[in-house]
Amino acid sequence: MWSRMNRAAEDFYTRLLQEVDEEKKGICKDPFIYEADVQVQLISKGQPNPLKNILNENDVVFILERAPLEKEETSHVEELQSEETAISDFSTGENVGPLALPVGRGRQLIGLYTMAHNPHMTHLRISRPVTALPPLWVRCDSSDPEGTCWLGAEPITTNNSIAGIILYMVSCKADKNYSVNLEDLKNSHKKRHHLSTATARGFAQYELLKSTALDDIVPASQTTVTLDISWNPVDEILQIPPLSSNATLNIKVEPGDPRSPLNHLHRELKFLLVLADGLRTGVTEWPAPLEAKPAVEIVQEFLNDLNKLDGFGDSTKKDTETVKHDSAAFDRSIECLFTVRCDLDFAEQLWCKMNSSVISYQDLVKCFTLIIQSLQRGDIQPWLHSGSHSLLSKLIHQSYHGTMDTVSLSGTIPVQMLLEIGLDKLKKDYISFFIGQELASLNHLEYFISPSVDIQEQVCRVQKLHHVLEILVSCKLFIKPQHELLFSLTQSCIKYYKQNPFDEQHIFQLPVRPTAVKNLYQSEKPQKWRVEINSGQKKVKTVWQLSDSPPVDHLNCHKPDFSELTLNGSLEERIPFTNMVTCSQVHFK
């Protein structure tokens, strides 16, 4: 028995060490299977970490869970189970999420990990001195009386040698009748670790904005805004964070929500991306038109109106009034926040008409043919904003003097012409907003609007700037922050996007003063409330947490009873989840 256990500890440690070495070399690997039933994955720093909801950990860790069943195995298991169990645990063709191991198996794996790190186990065939591995965490199925859902182990190192192991146990329960006292938690912590003092640090998270599904067709977006607050000392369980706390806004906005006041602008951006993609690949996936009339007919009417008005005249009036009518459905503060410019020049008006009606390359060629012919005949002499670098602008300026270059409307030229005027229009829209709201200067925006880079890079930068705008409008609409806070958020987003690629999943973090956001949380229930008790040793702690959603994603039994939920159930109305994290130290003497 002992020889078998020794070999198991040696093999387990060697395989884990191999994974660490390959990770250091930059070799990215899929999870591996250990002894047929265990799946092992090394989570690198910065990757999504399943422990973040419990311990706020974000370092390198090993995550162990039950290996997924093969299809044949799954079918056999389903035959042996009741219909209810089969549907909840082993539905074929569906992603049932991570799978937990029995608690006993979890303890066995933790034991092997601990044995391998013990420097006194000199009979083990492991290179000396033993290299400390990253912490190891095992998903467990709560099959014990304590409801254990995670077991963890982490080496204690002193002067590059392993002095011991910290063993963690995490339990989770759906419990609407929870009862806990802060002093009892402190006393339990001091007794377990033989300490005379203990301090408590608090953490609360408030969900300020979470998108919901519009209907069965339009799903909820990934837009979320949360407020994280931490403080110490903690006076009582569920204490409202004091104004002396540290607070951070976490903002994640997915562009394109049809309810957003920027929906029309996002559609223009999407059309711009379609054109840029077509220019790069040679294949353009034209979106469905918004207009019932053919694009050629719309452009011809536009040119006729200009001719009647002797050039430019008041041809912007109709377009502006139409968009203002649409904006009337939104809150007046948002209407003031982003108003459609009333100074659209000829090229910008043309973009508005063509991006909503063009459905083919042939449409594009016919429309630009009409425009060039009107310019050559002198039927129109439209006005343009200064600073445009588009081919169409160049032709229009040449038409003022009665001479125009010959342009062959073939190949990618028509697509590029439309892309150029769309870029010019959107850049001016964004400049108008950021400068009009005193959130940025032209110097701040230079990176995003510069014409000195190639057209594909210009499109990428405009997409980034649109994302910043969506973030600001979402915050303005739902959080209503002071201008100082909105300005800081703008500068933070601009700085990020000057250094990073476009990422709509990125969470922007902004430190704030609790006094500036107290109205957002002081009368609200937290989505998550946690107290962490320790005595100066960072890793030796006791954690108690209350949350309105399961902090673990591998236990079906922790789903709330939906019969007890209200339509917009808060922490008080739905079944809360309590989490307890305790630890013990094993010293290798």
GROMACS .gro file of C-alpha atoms in nm, residues 19-283:
model
  265
   19GLU     CA    1   0.328   2.128  -1.683
   20VAL     CA    2   0.484   2.423  -1.494
   21ASP     CA    3   0.810   2.397  -1.690
   22GLU     CA    4   0.626   2.398  -2.023
   23GLU     CA    5   0.417   2.696  -1.915
   24LYS     CA    6   0.737   2.889  -1.834
   25LYS     CA    7   0.864   2.812  -2.185
   26GLY     CA    8   0.547   2.960  -2.332
   27ILE     CA    9   0.408   2.625  -2.443
   28CYS     CA   10   0.030   2.652  -2.419
   29LYS     CA   11  -0.134   2.315  -2.365
   30ASP     CA   12  -0.483   2.181  -2.317
   31PRO     CA   13  -0.581   2.024  -1.984
   32PHE     CA   14  -0.443   1.673  -1.932
   33ILE     CA   15  -0.604   1.363  -1.784
   34TYR     CA   16  -0.457   1.206  -1.471
   35GLU     CA   17  -0.545   0.845  -1.380
   36ALA     CA   18  -0.846   0.844  -1.618
   37ASP     CA   19  -1.085   1.028  -1.385
   38VAL     CA   20  -0.912   1.363  -1.314
   39GLN     CA   21  -0.869   1.655  -1.552
   40VAL     CA   22  -0.582   1.892  -1.461
   41GLN     CA   23  -0.542   2.245  -1.593
   42LEU     CA   24  -0.276   2.504  -1.511
   43ILE     CA   25  -0.440   2.848  -1.496
   44SER     CA   26  -0.188   3.122  -1.576
   45LYS     CA   27  -0.193   3.463  -1.410
   46GLY     CA   28  -0.450   3.688  -1.573
   47GLN     CA   29  -0.661   3.402  -1.713
   48PRO     CA   30  -1.020   3.353  -1.591
   49ASN     CA   31  -0.989   3.195  -1.249
   50PRO     CA   32  -1.285   3.003  -1.096
   51LEU     CA   33  -1.158   3.092  -0.747
   52LYS     CA   34  -1.196   3.466  -0.805
   53ASN     CA   35  -1.556   3.463  -0.680
   54ILE     CA   36  -1.443   3.312  -0.350
   55LEU     CA   37  -1.089   3.419  -0.266
   56ASN     CA   38  -1.033   3.696  -0.519
   57GLU     CA   39  -0.727   3.498  -0.628
   58ASN     CA   40  -0.575   3.564  -0.967
   59ASP     CA   41  -0.235   3.390  -0.950
   60VAL     CA   42  -0.108   3.075  -1.120
   61VAL     CA   43  -0.297   2.770  -0.988
   62PHE     CA   44  -0.370   2.410  -1.075
   63ILE     CA   45  -0.743   2.335  -1.111
   64LEU     CA   46  -0.843   1.969  -1.080
   65GLU     CA   47  -1.189   1.843  -1.169
   66ARG     CA   48  -1.361   1.528  -1.287
   67ALA     CA   49  -1.266   1.431  -1.640
   68PRO     CA   50  -1.550   1.464  -1.893
   69LEU     CA   51  -1.719   1.136  -1.980
   70GLU     CA   52  -1.693   0.991  -2.327
   71LYS     CA   53  -2.020   0.980  -2.524
   72GLU     CA   54  -2.050   0.603  -2.488
   73GLU     CA   55  -1.993   0.631  -2.112
   74THR     CA   56  -2.246   0.912  -2.088
   75SER     CA   57  -2.515   0.710  -2.263
   76HIS     CA   58  -2.455   0.414  -2.032
   77VAL     CA   59  -2.473   0.633  -1.721
   78GLU     CA   60  -2.798   0.792  -1.841
   79GLU     CA   61  -2.958   0.450  -1.873
   80LEU     CA   62  -2.878   0.378  -1.510
   81GLN     CA   63  -3.000   0.710  -1.375
   82SER     CA   64  -3.343   0.854  -1.330
   83GLU     CA   65  -3.465   1.087  -1.602
   84GLU     CA   66  -3.430   1.391  -1.375
   85THR     CA   67  -3.070   1.317  -1.280
   86ALA     CA   68  -2.975   1.238  -1.636
   87ILE     CA   69  -3.107   1.568  -1.762
   88SER     CA   70  -2.937   1.774  -1.494
   89ASP     CA   71  -2.597   1.604  -1.496
   90PHE     CA   72  -2.529   1.423  -1.822
   91SER     CA   73  -2.736   1.580  -2.101
   92THR     CA   74  -2.563   1.484  -2.422
   93GLY     CA   75  -2.499   1.759  -2.672
   94GLU     CA   76  -2.509   2.028  -2.405
   95ASN     CA   77  -2.230   2.197  -2.213
   96VAL     CA   78  -2.297   2.096  -1.854
   97GLY     CA   79  -2.002   2.298  -1.727
   98PRO     CA   80  -1.716   2.183  -1.505
   99LEU     CA   81  -1.756   1.852  -1.322
  100ALA     CA   82  -1.675   1.791  -0.956
  101LEU     CA   83  -1.485   1.502  -0.797
  102PRO     CA   84  -1.601   1.316  -0.485
  103VAL     CA   85  -1.469   1.482  -0.169
  104GLY     CA   86  -1.278   1.164  -0.078
  105ARG     CA   87  -1.096   1.167  -0.412
  106GLY     CA   88  -1.018   1.535  -0.360
  107ARG     CA   89  -0.859   1.464  -0.021
  108GLN     CA   90  -0.651   1.185  -0.177
  109LEU     CA   91  -0.511   1.423  -0.443
  110ILE     CA   92  -0.437   1.690  -0.181
  111GLY     CA   93  -0.257   1.420   0.020
  112LEU     CA   94  -0.033   1.325  -0.274
  113TYR     CA   95   0.048   1.692  -0.335
  114THR     CA   96   0.137   1.740   0.035
  115MET     CA   97   0.352   1.425   0.049
  116ALA     CA   98   0.554   1.531  -0.255
  117HIS     CA   99   0.630   1.871  -0.100
  118ASN     CA  100   0.738   1.732   0.238
  119PRO     CA  101   1.120   1.763   0.247
  120HIS     CA  102   1.136   1.475   0.497
  121MET     CA  103   0.993   1.230   0.244
  122THR     CA  104   1.347   1.161   0.122
  123HIS     CA  105   1.257   0.813  -0.001
  124LEU     CA  106   1.050   0.965  -0.280
  125ARG     CA  107   1.229   0.979  -0.613
  126ILE     CA  108   1.199   1.357  -0.649
  127SER     CA  109   1.486   1.596  -0.721
  128ARG     CA  110   1.610   1.777  -0.410
  129PRO     CA  111   1.554   2.045  -0.299
  130VAL     CA  112   1.189   2.005  -0.389
  131THR     CA  113   1.057   2.277  -0.621
  132ALA     CA  114   0.741   2.435  -0.482
  133LEU     CA  115   0.451   2.397  -0.726
  134PRO     CA  116   0.171   2.652  -0.772
  135PRO     CA  117  -0.129   2.611  -0.539
  136LEU     CA  118  -0.355   2.316  -0.620
  137TRP     CA  119  -0.735   2.333  -0.601
  138VAL     CA  120  -0.981   2.047  -0.645
  139ARG     CA  121  -1.349   2.091  -0.737
  140CYS     CA  122  -1.554   1.876  -0.498
  141ASP     CA  123  -1.914   1.756  -0.511
  142SER     CA  124  -2.024   1.859  -0.157
  143SER     CA  125  -2.096   1.496  -0.072
  144ASP     CA  126  -1.967   1.535   0.286
  145PRO     CA  127  -2.172   1.681   0.576
  146GLU     CA  128  -1.982   2.011   0.554
  147GLY     CA  129  -2.083   2.065   0.192
  148THR     CA  130  -1.722   2.095   0.071
  149CYS     CA  131  -1.710   2.237  -0.281
  150TRP     CA  132  -1.335   2.312  -0.305
  151LEU     CA  133  -1.023   2.170  -0.141
  152GLY     CA  134  -0.693   2.353  -0.181
  153ALA     CA  135  -0.328   2.329  -0.085
  154GLU     CA  136  -0.044   2.580  -0.109
  155PRO     CA  137   0.322   2.541  -0.004
  156ILE     CA  138   0.468   2.769   0.263
  157THR     CA  139   0.815   2.874   0.152
  158THR     CA  140   1.090   3.030   0.364
  159ASN     CA  141   1.428   3.124   0.215
  160ASN     CA  142   1.353   2.916  -0.095
  161SER     CA  143   1.279   2.605   0.111
  162ILE     CA  144   0.940   2.448   0.180
  163ALA     CA  145   0.845   2.491   0.546
  164GLY     CA  146   0.490   2.358   0.531
  165ILE     CA  147   0.155   2.347   0.353
  166ILE     CA  148  -0.161   2.553   0.396
  167LEU     CA  149  -0.472   2.340   0.349
  168TYR     CA  150  -0.797   2.513   0.247
  169MET     CA  151  -1.156   2.396   0.265
  170VAL     CA  152  -1.443   2.585   0.098
  171SER     CA  153  -1.808   2.510   0.170
  172CYS     CA  154  -2.114   2.656   0.001
  173LYS     CA  155  -2.483   2.637   0.088
  174ALA     CA  156  -2.807   2.791  -0.034
  175ASP     CA  157  -2.944   2.909   0.299
  176LYS     CA  158  -3.210   3.172   0.357
  177ASN     CA  159  -3.193   3.115   0.733
  178TYR     CA  160  -2.822   3.179   0.770
  179SER     CA  161  -2.701   3.309   1.105
  180VAL     CA  162  -2.348   3.427   1.170
  181ASN     CA  163  -2.179   3.656   1.418
  182LEU     CA  164  -1.859   3.847   1.346
  183GLU     CA  165  -1.711   3.789   1.692
  184ASP     CA  166  -1.779   3.416   1.664
  185LEU     CA  167  -1.589   3.409   1.333
  186LYS     CA  168  -1.295   3.593   1.490
  187ASN     CA  169  -1.286   3.367   1.793
  188SER     CA  170  -1.303   3.055   1.576
  189HIS     CA  171  -1.014   3.185   1.364
  190LYS     CA  172  -0.799   3.264   1.669
  191LYS     CA  173  -0.871   2.925   1.826
  192ARG     CA  174  -0.793   2.732   1.505
  193HIS     CA  175  -0.460   2.908   1.455
  194HIS     CA  176  -0.365   2.959   1.822
  195LEU     CA  177  -0.363   3.340   1.793
  196SER     CA  178  -0.442   3.614   2.039
  197THR     CA  179  -0.568   3.878   1.793
  198ALA     CA  180  -0.758   3.887   1.466
  199THR     CA  181  -0.858   4.167   1.229
  200ALA     CA  182  -1.145   4.177   0.980
  201ARG     CA  183  -1.142   4.329   0.633
  202GLY     CA  184  -1.465   4.382   0.443
  203PHE     CA  185  -1.554   4.365   0.076
  204ALA     CA  186  -1.883   4.441  -0.098
  205GLN     CA  187  -1.983   4.435  -0.463
  206TYR     CA  188  -2.284   4.624  -0.597
  207GLU     CA  189  -2.433   4.555  -0.938
  208LEU     CA  190  -2.513   4.898  -1.081
  209LEU     CA  191  -2.603   4.786  -1.432
  210LYS     CA  192  -2.673   4.450  -1.591
  211SER     CA  193  -2.832   4.414  -1.932
  212THR     CA  194  -3.144   4.199  -1.968
  213ALA     CA  195  -3.287   4.032  -2.277
  214LEU     CA  196  -3.502   4.264  -2.487
  215ASP     CA  197  -3.716   3.975  -2.611
  216ASP     CA  198  -3.681   3.616  -2.732
  217ILE     CA  199  -3.489   3.735  -3.039
  218VAL     CA  200  -3.257   3.997  -2.889
  219PRO     CA  201  -3.056   3.840  -2.603
  220ALA     CA  202  -2.905   4.027  -2.310
  221SER     CA  203  -2.576   4.196  -2.389
  222GLN     CA  204  -2.263   4.145  -2.179
  223THR     CA  205  -2.277   4.503  -2.050
  224THR     CA  206  -2.220   4.523  -1.675
  225VAL     CA  207  -2.117   4.793  -1.430
  226THR     CA  208  -2.025   4.691  -1.077
  227LEU     CA  209  -1.886   4.880  -0.780
  228ASP     CA  210  -1.626   4.703  -0.563
  229ILE     CA  211  -1.568   4.845  -0.214
  230SER     CA  212  -1.315   4.730   0.047
  231TRP     CA  213  -1.252   4.859   0.398
  232ASN     CA  214  -1.124   4.775   0.742
  233PRO     CA  215  -1.198   4.726   1.018
  234VAL     CA  216  -1.538   4.557   0.986
  235ASP     CA  217  -1.782   4.634   1.266
  236GLU     CA  218  -2.058   4.384   1.188
  237ILE     CA  219  -2.183   4.132   0.933
  238LEU     CA  220  -2.341   4.304   0.628
  239GLN     CA  221  -2.204   4.640   0.736
  240ILE     CA  222  -2.265   4.920   0.485
  241PRO     CA  223  -1.920   5.025   0.359
  242PRO     CA  224  -1.807   5.349   0.527
  243LEU     CA  225  -1.713   5.658   0.325
  244SER     CA  226  -1.349   5.600   0.416
  245SER     CA  227  -1.344   5.281   0.205
  246ASN     CA  228  -1.156   5.214  -0.117
  247ALA     CA  229  -1.392   5.190  -0.416
  248THR     CA  230  -1.349   5.088  -0.779
  249LEU     CA  231  -1.593   5.093  -1.070
  250ASN     CA  232  -1.570   4.791  -1.302
  251ILE     CA  233  -1.717   4.872  -1.642
  252LYS     CA  234  -1.771   4.630  -1.927
  253VAL     CA  235  -1.981   4.749  -2.222
  254GLU     CA  236  -2.070   4.543  -2.526
  255PRO     CA  237  -2.136   4.782  -2.817
  256GLY     CA  238  -2.447   4.749  -3.028
  257ASP     CA  239  -2.731   4.717  -2.777
  258PRO     CA  240  -3.044   4.808  -2.981
  259ARG     CA  241  -3.173   5.008  -2.684
  260SER     CA  242  -2.868   5.233  -2.679
  261PRO     CA  243  -2.901   5.593  -2.800
  262LEU     CA  244  -2.590   5.517  -3.005
  263ASN     CA  245  -2.753   5.233  -3.197
  264HIS     CA  246  -2.774   5.434  -3.520
  265LEU     CA  247  -2.407   5.525  -3.492
  266HIS     CA  248  -2.311   5.165  -3.419
  267ARG     CA  249  -2.490   5.055  -3.734
  268GLU     CA  250  -2.282   5.304  -3.933
  269LEU     CA  251  -1.967   5.162  -3.770
  270LYS     CA  252  -2.071   4.806  -3.858
  271PHE     CA  253  -2.119   4.910  -4.222
  272LEU     CA  254  -1.775   5.072  -4.211
  273LEU     CA  255  -1.628   4.743  -4.085
  274VAL     CA  256  -1.805   4.555  -4.366
  275LEU     CA  257  -1.647   4.787  -4.624
  276ALA     CA  258  -1.303   4.757  -4.465
  277ASP     CA  259  -1.334   4.378  -4.462
  278GLY     CA  260  -1.442   4.381  -4.827
  279LEU     CA  261  -1.149   4.602  -4.918
  280ARG     CA  262  -0.910   4.359  -4.747
  281THR     CA  263  -1.058   4.030  -4.870
  282GLY     CA  264  -1.224   4.127  -5.197
  283VAL     CA  265  -1.559   3.991  -5.074
   0.00000   0.00000   0.00000
